[in-house]
mmCIF file of C-alpha atoms in Angstrom:
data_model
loop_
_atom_site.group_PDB
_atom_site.id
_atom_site.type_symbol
_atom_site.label_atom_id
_atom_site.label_comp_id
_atom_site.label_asym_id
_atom_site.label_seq_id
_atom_site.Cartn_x
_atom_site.Cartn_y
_atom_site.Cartn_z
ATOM 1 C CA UNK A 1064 0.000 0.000 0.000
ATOM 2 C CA UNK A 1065 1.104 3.490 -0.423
ATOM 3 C CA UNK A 1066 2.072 4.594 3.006
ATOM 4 C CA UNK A 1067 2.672 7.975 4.451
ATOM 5 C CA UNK A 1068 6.841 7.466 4.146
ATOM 6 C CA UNK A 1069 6.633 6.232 0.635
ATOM 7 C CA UNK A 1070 4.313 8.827 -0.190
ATOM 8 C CA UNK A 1071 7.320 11.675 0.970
ATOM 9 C CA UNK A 1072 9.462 9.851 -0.471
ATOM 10 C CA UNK A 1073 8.362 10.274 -3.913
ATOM 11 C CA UNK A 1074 7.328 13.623 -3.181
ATOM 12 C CA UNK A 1075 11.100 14.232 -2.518
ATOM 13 C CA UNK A 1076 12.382 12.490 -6.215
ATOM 14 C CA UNK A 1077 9.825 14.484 -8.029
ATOM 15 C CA UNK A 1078 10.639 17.101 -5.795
ATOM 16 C CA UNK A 1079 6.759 18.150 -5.884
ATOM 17 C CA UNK A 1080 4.037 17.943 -3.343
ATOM 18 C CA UNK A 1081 1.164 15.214 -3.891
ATOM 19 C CA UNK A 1082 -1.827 16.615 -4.066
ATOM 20 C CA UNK A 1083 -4.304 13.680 -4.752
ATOM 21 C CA UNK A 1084 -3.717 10.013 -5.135
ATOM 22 C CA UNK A 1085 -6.463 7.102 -5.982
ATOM 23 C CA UNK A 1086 -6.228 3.411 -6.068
ATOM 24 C CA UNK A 1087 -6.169 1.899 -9.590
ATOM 25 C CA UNK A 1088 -6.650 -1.304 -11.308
ATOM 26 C CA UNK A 1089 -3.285 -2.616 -11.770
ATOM 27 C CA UNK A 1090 -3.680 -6.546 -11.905
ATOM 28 C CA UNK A 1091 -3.882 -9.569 -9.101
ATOM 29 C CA UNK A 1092 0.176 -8.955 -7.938
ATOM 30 C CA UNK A 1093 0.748 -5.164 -6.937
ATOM 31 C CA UNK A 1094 -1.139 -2.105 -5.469
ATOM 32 C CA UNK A 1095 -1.684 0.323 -8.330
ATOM 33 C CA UNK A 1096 -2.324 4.485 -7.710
ATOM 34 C CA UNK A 1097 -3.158 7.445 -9.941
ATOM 35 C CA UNK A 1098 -1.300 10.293 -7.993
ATOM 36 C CA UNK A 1099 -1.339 13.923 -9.215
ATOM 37 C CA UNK A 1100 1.569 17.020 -8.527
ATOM 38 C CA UNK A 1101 1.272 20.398 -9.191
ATOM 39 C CA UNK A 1102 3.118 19.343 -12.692
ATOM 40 C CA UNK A 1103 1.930 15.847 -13.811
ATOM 41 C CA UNK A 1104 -0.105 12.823 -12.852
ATOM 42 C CA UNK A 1105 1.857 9.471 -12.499
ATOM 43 C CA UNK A 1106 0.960 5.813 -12.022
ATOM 44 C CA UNK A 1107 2.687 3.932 -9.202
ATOM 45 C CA UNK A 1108 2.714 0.155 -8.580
ATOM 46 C CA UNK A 1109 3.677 -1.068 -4.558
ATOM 47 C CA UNK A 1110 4.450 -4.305 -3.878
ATOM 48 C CA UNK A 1111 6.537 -5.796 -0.286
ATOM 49 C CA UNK A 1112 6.648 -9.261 -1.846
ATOM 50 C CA UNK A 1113 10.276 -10.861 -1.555
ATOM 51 C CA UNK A 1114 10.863 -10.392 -4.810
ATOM 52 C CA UNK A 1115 8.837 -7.055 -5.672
ATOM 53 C CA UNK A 1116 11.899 -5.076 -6.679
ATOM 54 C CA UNK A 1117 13.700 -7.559 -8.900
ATOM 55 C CA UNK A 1118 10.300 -7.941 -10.758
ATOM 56 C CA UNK A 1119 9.778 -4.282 -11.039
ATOM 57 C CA UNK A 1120 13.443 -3.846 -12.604
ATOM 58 C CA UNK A 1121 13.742 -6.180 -14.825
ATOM 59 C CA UNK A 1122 9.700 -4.914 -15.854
ATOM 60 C CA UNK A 1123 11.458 -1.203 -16.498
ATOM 61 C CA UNK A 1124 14.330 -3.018 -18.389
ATOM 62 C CA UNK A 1125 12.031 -4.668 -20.478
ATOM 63 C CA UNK A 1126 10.281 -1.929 -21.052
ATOM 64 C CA UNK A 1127 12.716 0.137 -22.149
ATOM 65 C CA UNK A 1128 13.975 -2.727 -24.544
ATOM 66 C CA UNK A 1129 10.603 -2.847 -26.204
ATOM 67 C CA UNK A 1130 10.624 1.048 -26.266
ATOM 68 C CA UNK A 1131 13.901 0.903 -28.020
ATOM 69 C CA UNK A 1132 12.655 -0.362 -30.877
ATOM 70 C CA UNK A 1133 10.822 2.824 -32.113
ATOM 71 C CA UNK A 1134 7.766 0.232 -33.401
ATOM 72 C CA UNK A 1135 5.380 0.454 -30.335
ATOM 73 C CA UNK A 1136 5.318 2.667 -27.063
ATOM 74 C CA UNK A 1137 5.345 1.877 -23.593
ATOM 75 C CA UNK A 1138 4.875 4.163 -20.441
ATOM 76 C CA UNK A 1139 8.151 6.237 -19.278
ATOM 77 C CA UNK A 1140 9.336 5.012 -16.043
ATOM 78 C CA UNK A 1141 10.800 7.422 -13.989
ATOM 79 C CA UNK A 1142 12.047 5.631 -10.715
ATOM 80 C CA UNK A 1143 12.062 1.899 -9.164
ATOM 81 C CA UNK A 1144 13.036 1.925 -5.501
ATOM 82 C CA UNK A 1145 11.957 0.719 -1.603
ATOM 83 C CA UNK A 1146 10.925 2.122 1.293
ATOM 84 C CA UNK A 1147 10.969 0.628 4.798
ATOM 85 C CA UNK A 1148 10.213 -2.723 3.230
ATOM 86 C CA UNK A 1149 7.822 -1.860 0.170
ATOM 87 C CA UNK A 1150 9.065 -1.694 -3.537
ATOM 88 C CA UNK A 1151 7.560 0.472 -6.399
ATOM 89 C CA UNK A 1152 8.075 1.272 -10.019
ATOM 90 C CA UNK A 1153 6.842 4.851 -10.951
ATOM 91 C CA UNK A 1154 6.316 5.551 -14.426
ATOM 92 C CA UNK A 1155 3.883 8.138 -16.537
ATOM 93 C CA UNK A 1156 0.274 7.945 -16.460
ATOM 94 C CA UNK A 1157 -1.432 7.794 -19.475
ATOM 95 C CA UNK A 1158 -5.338 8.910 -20.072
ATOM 96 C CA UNK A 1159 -6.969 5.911 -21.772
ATOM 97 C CA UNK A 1160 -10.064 5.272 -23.890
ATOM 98 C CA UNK A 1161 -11.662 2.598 -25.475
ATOM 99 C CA UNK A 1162 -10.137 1.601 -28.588
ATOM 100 C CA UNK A 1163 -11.415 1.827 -31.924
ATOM 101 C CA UNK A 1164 -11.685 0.050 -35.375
ATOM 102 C CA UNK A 1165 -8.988 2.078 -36.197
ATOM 103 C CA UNK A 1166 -6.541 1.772 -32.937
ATOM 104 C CA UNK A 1167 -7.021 -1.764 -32.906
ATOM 105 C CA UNK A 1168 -5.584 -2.308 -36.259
ATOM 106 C CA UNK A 1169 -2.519 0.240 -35.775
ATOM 107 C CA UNK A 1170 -1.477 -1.885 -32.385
ATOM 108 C CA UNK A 1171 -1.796 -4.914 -34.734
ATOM 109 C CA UNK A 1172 0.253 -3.313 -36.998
ATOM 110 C CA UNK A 1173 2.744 -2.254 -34.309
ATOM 111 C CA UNK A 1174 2.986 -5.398 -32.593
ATOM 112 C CA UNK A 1175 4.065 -7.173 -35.935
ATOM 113 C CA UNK A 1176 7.184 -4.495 -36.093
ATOM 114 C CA UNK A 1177 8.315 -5.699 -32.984
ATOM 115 C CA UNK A 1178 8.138 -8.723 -33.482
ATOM 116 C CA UNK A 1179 10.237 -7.999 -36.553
ATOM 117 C CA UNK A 1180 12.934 -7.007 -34.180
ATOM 118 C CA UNK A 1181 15.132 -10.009 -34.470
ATOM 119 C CA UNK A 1182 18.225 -11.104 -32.966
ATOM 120 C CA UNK A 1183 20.721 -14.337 -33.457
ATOM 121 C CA UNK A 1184 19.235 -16.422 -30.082
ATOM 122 C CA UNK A 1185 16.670 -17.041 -28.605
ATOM 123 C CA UNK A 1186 16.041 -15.592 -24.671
ATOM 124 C CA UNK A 1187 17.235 -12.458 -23.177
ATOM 125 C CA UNK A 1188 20.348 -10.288 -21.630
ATOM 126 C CA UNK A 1189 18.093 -11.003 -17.831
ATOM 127 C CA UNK A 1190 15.802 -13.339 -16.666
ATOM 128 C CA UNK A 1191 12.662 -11.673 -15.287
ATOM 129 C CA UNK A 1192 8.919 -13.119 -14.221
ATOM 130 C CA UNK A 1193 5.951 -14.632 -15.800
ATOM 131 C CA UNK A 1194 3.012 -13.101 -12.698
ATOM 132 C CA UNK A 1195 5.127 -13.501 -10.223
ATOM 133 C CA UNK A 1196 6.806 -16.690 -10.865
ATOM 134 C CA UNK A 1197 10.621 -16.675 -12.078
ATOM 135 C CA UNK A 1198 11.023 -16.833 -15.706
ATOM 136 C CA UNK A 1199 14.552 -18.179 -17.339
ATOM 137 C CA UNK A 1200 15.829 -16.442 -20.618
ATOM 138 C CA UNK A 1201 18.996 -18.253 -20.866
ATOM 139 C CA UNK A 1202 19.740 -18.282 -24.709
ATOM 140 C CA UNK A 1203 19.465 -21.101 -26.846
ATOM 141 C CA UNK A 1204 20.584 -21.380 -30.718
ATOM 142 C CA UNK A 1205 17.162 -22.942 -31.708
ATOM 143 C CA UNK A 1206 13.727 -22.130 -30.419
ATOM 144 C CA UNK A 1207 12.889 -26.176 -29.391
ATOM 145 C CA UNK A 1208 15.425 -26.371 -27.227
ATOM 146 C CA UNK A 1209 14.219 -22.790 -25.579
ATOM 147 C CA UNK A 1210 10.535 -23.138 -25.133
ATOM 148 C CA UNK A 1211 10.762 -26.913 -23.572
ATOM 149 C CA UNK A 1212 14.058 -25.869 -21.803
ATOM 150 C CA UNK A 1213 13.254 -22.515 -20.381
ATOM 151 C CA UNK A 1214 9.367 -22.747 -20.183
ATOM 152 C CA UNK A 1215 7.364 -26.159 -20.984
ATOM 153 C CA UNK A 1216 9.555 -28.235 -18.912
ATOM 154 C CA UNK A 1217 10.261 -25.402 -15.506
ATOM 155 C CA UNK A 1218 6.651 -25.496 -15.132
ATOM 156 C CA UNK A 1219 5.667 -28.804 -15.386
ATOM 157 C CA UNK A 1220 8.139 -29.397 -12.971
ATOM 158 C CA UNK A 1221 6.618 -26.981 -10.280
ATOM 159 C CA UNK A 1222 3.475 -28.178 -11.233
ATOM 160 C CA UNK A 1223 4.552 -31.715 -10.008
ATOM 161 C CA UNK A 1224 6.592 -30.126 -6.831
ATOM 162 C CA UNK A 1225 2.672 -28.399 -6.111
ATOM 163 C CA UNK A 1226 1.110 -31.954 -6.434
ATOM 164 C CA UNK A 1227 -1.049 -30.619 -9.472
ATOM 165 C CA UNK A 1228 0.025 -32.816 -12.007
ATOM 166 C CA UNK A 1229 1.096 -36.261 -11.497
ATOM 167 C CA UNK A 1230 4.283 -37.293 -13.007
ATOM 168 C CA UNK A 1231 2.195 -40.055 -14.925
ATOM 169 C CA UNK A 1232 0.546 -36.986 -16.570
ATOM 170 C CA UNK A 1233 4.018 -35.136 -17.327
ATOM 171 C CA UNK A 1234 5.572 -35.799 -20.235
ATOM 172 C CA UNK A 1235 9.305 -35.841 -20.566
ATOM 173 C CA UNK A 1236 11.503 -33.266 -22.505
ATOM 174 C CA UNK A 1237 12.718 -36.075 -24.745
ATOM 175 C CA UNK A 1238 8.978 -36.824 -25.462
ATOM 176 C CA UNK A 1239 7.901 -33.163 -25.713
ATOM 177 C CA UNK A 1240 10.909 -32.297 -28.242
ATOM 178 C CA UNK A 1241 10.026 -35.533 -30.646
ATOM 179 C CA UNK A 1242 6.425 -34.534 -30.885
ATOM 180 C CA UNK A 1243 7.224 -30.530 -31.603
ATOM 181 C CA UNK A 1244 10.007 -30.903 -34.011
ATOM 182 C CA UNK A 1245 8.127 -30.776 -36.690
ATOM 183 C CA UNK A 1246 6.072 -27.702 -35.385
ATOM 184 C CA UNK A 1247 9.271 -26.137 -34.224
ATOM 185 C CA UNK A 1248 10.872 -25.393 -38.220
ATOM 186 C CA UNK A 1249 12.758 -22.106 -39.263
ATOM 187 C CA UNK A 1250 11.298 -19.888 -36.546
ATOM 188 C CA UNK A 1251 13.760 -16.791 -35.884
ATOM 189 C CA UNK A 1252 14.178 -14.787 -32.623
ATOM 190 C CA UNK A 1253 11.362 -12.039 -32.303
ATOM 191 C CA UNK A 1254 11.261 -9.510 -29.420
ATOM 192 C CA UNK A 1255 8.157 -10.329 -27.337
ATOM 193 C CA UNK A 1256 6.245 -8.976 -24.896
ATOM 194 C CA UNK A 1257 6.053 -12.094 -23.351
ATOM 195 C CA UNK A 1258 2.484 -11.933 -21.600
ATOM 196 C CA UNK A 1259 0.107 -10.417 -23.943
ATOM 197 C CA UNK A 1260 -3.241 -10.711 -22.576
ATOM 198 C CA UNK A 1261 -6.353 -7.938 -22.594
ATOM 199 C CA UNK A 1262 -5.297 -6.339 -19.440
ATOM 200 C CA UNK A 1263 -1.558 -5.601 -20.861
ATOM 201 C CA UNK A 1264 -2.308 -3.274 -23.377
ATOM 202 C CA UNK A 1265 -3.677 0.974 -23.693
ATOM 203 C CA UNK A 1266 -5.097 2.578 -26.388
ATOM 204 C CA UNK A 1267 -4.238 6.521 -25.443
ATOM 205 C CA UNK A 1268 -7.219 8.990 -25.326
ATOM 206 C CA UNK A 1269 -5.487 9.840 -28.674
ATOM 207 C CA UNK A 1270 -4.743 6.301 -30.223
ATOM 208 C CA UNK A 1271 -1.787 5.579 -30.064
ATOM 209 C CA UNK A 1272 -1.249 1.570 -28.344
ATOM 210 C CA UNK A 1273 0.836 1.113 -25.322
ATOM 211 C CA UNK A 1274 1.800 -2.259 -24.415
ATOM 212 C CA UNK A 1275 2.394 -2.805 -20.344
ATOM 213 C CA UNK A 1276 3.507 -5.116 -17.749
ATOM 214 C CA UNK A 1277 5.816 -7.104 -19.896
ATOM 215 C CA UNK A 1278 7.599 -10.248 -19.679
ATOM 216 C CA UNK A 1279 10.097 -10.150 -23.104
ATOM 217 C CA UNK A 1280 12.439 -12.062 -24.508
ATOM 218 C CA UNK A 1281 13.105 -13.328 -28.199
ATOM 219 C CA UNK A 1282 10.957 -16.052 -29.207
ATOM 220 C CA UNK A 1283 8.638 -17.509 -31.215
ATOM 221 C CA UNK A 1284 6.143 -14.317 -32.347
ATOM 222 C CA UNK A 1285 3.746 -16.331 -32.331
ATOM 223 C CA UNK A 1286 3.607 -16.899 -28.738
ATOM 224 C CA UNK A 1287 2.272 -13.097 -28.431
ATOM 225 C CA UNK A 1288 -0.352 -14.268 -30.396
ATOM 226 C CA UNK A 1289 -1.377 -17.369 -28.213
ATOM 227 C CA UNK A 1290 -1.924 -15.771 -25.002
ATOM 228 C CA UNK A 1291 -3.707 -12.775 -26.918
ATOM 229 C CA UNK A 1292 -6.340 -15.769 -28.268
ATOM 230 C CA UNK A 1293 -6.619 -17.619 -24.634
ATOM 231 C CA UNK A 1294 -8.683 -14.841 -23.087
ATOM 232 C CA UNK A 1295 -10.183 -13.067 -25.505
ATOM 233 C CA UNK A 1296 -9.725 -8.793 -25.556
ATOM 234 C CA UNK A 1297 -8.648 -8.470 -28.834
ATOM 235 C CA UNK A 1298 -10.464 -7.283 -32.243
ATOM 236 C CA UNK A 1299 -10.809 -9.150 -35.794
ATOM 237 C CA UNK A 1300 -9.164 -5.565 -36.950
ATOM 238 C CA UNK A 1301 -6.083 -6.180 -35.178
ATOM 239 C CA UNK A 1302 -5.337 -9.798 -35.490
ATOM 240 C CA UNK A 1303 -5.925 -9.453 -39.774
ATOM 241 C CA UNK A 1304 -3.896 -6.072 -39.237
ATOM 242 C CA UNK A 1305 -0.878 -8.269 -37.604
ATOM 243 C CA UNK A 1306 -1.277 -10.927 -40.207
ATOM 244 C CA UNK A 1307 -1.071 -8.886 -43.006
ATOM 245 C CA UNK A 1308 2.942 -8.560 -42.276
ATOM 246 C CA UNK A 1309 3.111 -11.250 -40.573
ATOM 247 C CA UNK A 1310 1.128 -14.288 -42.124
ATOM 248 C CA UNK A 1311 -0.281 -17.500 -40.372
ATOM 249 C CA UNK A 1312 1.475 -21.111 -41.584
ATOM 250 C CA UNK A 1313 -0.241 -24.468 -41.948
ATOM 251 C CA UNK A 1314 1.270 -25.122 -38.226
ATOM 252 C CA UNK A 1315 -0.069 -21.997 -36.496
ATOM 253 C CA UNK A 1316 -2.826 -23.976 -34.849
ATOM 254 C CA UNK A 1317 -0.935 -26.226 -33.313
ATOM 255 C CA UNK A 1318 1.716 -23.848 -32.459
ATOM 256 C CA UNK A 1319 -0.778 -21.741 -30.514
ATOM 257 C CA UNK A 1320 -2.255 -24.754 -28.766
ATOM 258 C CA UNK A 1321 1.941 -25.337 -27.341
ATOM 259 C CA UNK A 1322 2.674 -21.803 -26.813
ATOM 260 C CA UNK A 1323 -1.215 -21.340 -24.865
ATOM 261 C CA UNK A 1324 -0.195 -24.714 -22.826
ATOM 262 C CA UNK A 1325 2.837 -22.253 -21.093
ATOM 263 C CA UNK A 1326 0.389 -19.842 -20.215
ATOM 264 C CA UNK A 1327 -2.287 -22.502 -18.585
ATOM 265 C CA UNK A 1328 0.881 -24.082 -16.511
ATOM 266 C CA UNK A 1329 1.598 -20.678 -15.087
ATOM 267 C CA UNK A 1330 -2.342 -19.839 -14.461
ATOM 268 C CA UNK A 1331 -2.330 -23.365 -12.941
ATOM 269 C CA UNK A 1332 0.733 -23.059 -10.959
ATOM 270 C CA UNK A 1333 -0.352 -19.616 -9.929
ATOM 271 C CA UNK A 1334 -3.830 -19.925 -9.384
ATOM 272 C CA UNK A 1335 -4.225 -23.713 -8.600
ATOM 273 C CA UNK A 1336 -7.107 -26.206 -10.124
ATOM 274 C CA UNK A 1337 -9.245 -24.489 -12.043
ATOM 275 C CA UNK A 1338 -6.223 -24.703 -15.246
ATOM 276 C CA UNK A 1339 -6.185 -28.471 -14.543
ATOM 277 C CA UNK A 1340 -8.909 -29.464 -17.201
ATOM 278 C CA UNK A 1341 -7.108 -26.536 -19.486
ATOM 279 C CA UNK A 1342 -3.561 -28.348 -19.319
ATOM 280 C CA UNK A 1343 -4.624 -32.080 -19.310
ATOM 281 C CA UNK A 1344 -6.697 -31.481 -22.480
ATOM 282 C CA UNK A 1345 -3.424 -30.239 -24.569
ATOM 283 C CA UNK A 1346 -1.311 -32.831 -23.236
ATOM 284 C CA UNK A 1347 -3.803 -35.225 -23.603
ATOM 285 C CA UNK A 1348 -3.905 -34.699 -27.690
ATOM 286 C CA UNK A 1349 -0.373 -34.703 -28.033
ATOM 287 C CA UNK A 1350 0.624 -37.695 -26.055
#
């Protein structure tokens, strides 16, 4: 929560008085707040977890790493810090509004320029978080040996350590790897933003798409595109928009079915039972 010393202490780095601050939606892991200076209105996220700050630093590096690219904007952060046991990121606060026919298909465009930001592995400089669970971006040469390594096989894993899947119901990596090689063919590196559902994206009040609370690395682009599909929040304008650079394959369905089967794990590992039927349904088609 925003206390009364965290409160004077960002009044002393914006060296500005608050004047009024309101509790926002910012998502199931951190406190969110609309506060307003004499000068500007910001948006700050509090969290004391154990982890809070790493999570909130490596979500400014991303960030700026997806800012970088000059294909898609995200908010300006101006500080990440702690006081007397609670951690924040402050960054810009941007006036939103519904979005349009129109906005919808220039974030679809957008989002396909990112992902045409390439690079020669897959993963990431830092690891960062998937929610709040760790997420490993050690770089591999080929995306197979990245998505079972770094995200399939971590999570089934926990999922077995949390006594939510059995290990009879766990496949192995050797089994996982036979059955997507064939998916798996002449995908390149593509910056992500690694957690793309409804609630991570802005349209401005005047268009323009912001993409939020991300969890990058270079992967698959298509992954972006999964967890976009698994809960719904985004328009027939944007998806043909992002397809138009950036065209579907005769393996794109069963691609998203893999890449949405990450997503379910963490949900599952996150938010216990109610993934179960999700995740035993993919893995029960594919072995």
């Amino acid at each position: 929560m925003m206390t009364d010393s965290l409160k004077q202490h960002i009044s002393i780095l914006l060296n500005s008085e608050i004047k009024q601050t309101q509790p926002v939606s910012g998502g199931d892991i951190s406190s969110a707040y609309k506060f307003s200076t004499t000068a500007n209105t910001y948006f700050l996220k509090v969290n004391s977890g154990a982890d809070a700050l790493q999570m909130f630093q490596t979500e400014a590096k991303a960030l700026q790493v997806i800012l970088d690219t000059n294909t898609i904007k995200t908010p300006k952060v101006f500080h990440v810090g702690s006081v007397d046991g609670s951690h924040y990121i402050l960054m810009e606060f941007i006036d939103t509004k519904s979005p349009s026919p129109k906005d919808m298909k220039l974030f679809g465009e957008q989002l396909a320029k990112l992902h045409l930001v390439t690079s020669d592995a897959f993963g990431l400089e830092f690891d960062n978080f998937i929610g709040s669970l760790h997420q490993s971006n050690k770089k591999h040469p080929t995306w197979s040996d990245f998505y079972i390594d770094e995200r399939i096989a971590p999570q089934l894993q926990l999922a077995q350590q949390k006594g939510l899947l059995d290990q009879s119901e766990t496949p192995s990596k050797e089994q996982i790897k036979s059955v997507c090689s064939s998916y798996f063919q002449n995908i390149k590196p593509a910056l992500l933003h690694g957690d793309l559902w409804g609630g991570n994206y802005i349209i401005a009040s005047n268009g323009t798409p912001y993409l939020i609370d991300p969890a990058s690395y270079f992967g698959h682009s298509e992954v972006d595109i999964a967890m976009s599909q698994l809960f719904g929040g985004f328009s027939t304008d944007f998806y043909n928009a992002y397809h138009s650079i950036i065209p579907q394959d005769n393996f794109t369905k069963q691609r998203i079915e893999w890449y949405q089967l990450y997503y379910l794990l963490v949900h599952l590992n996150l938010f216990g039972r109610t993934y179960y039927g999700s995740v035993k349904s993919i893995l029960n088609t594919y072995f």
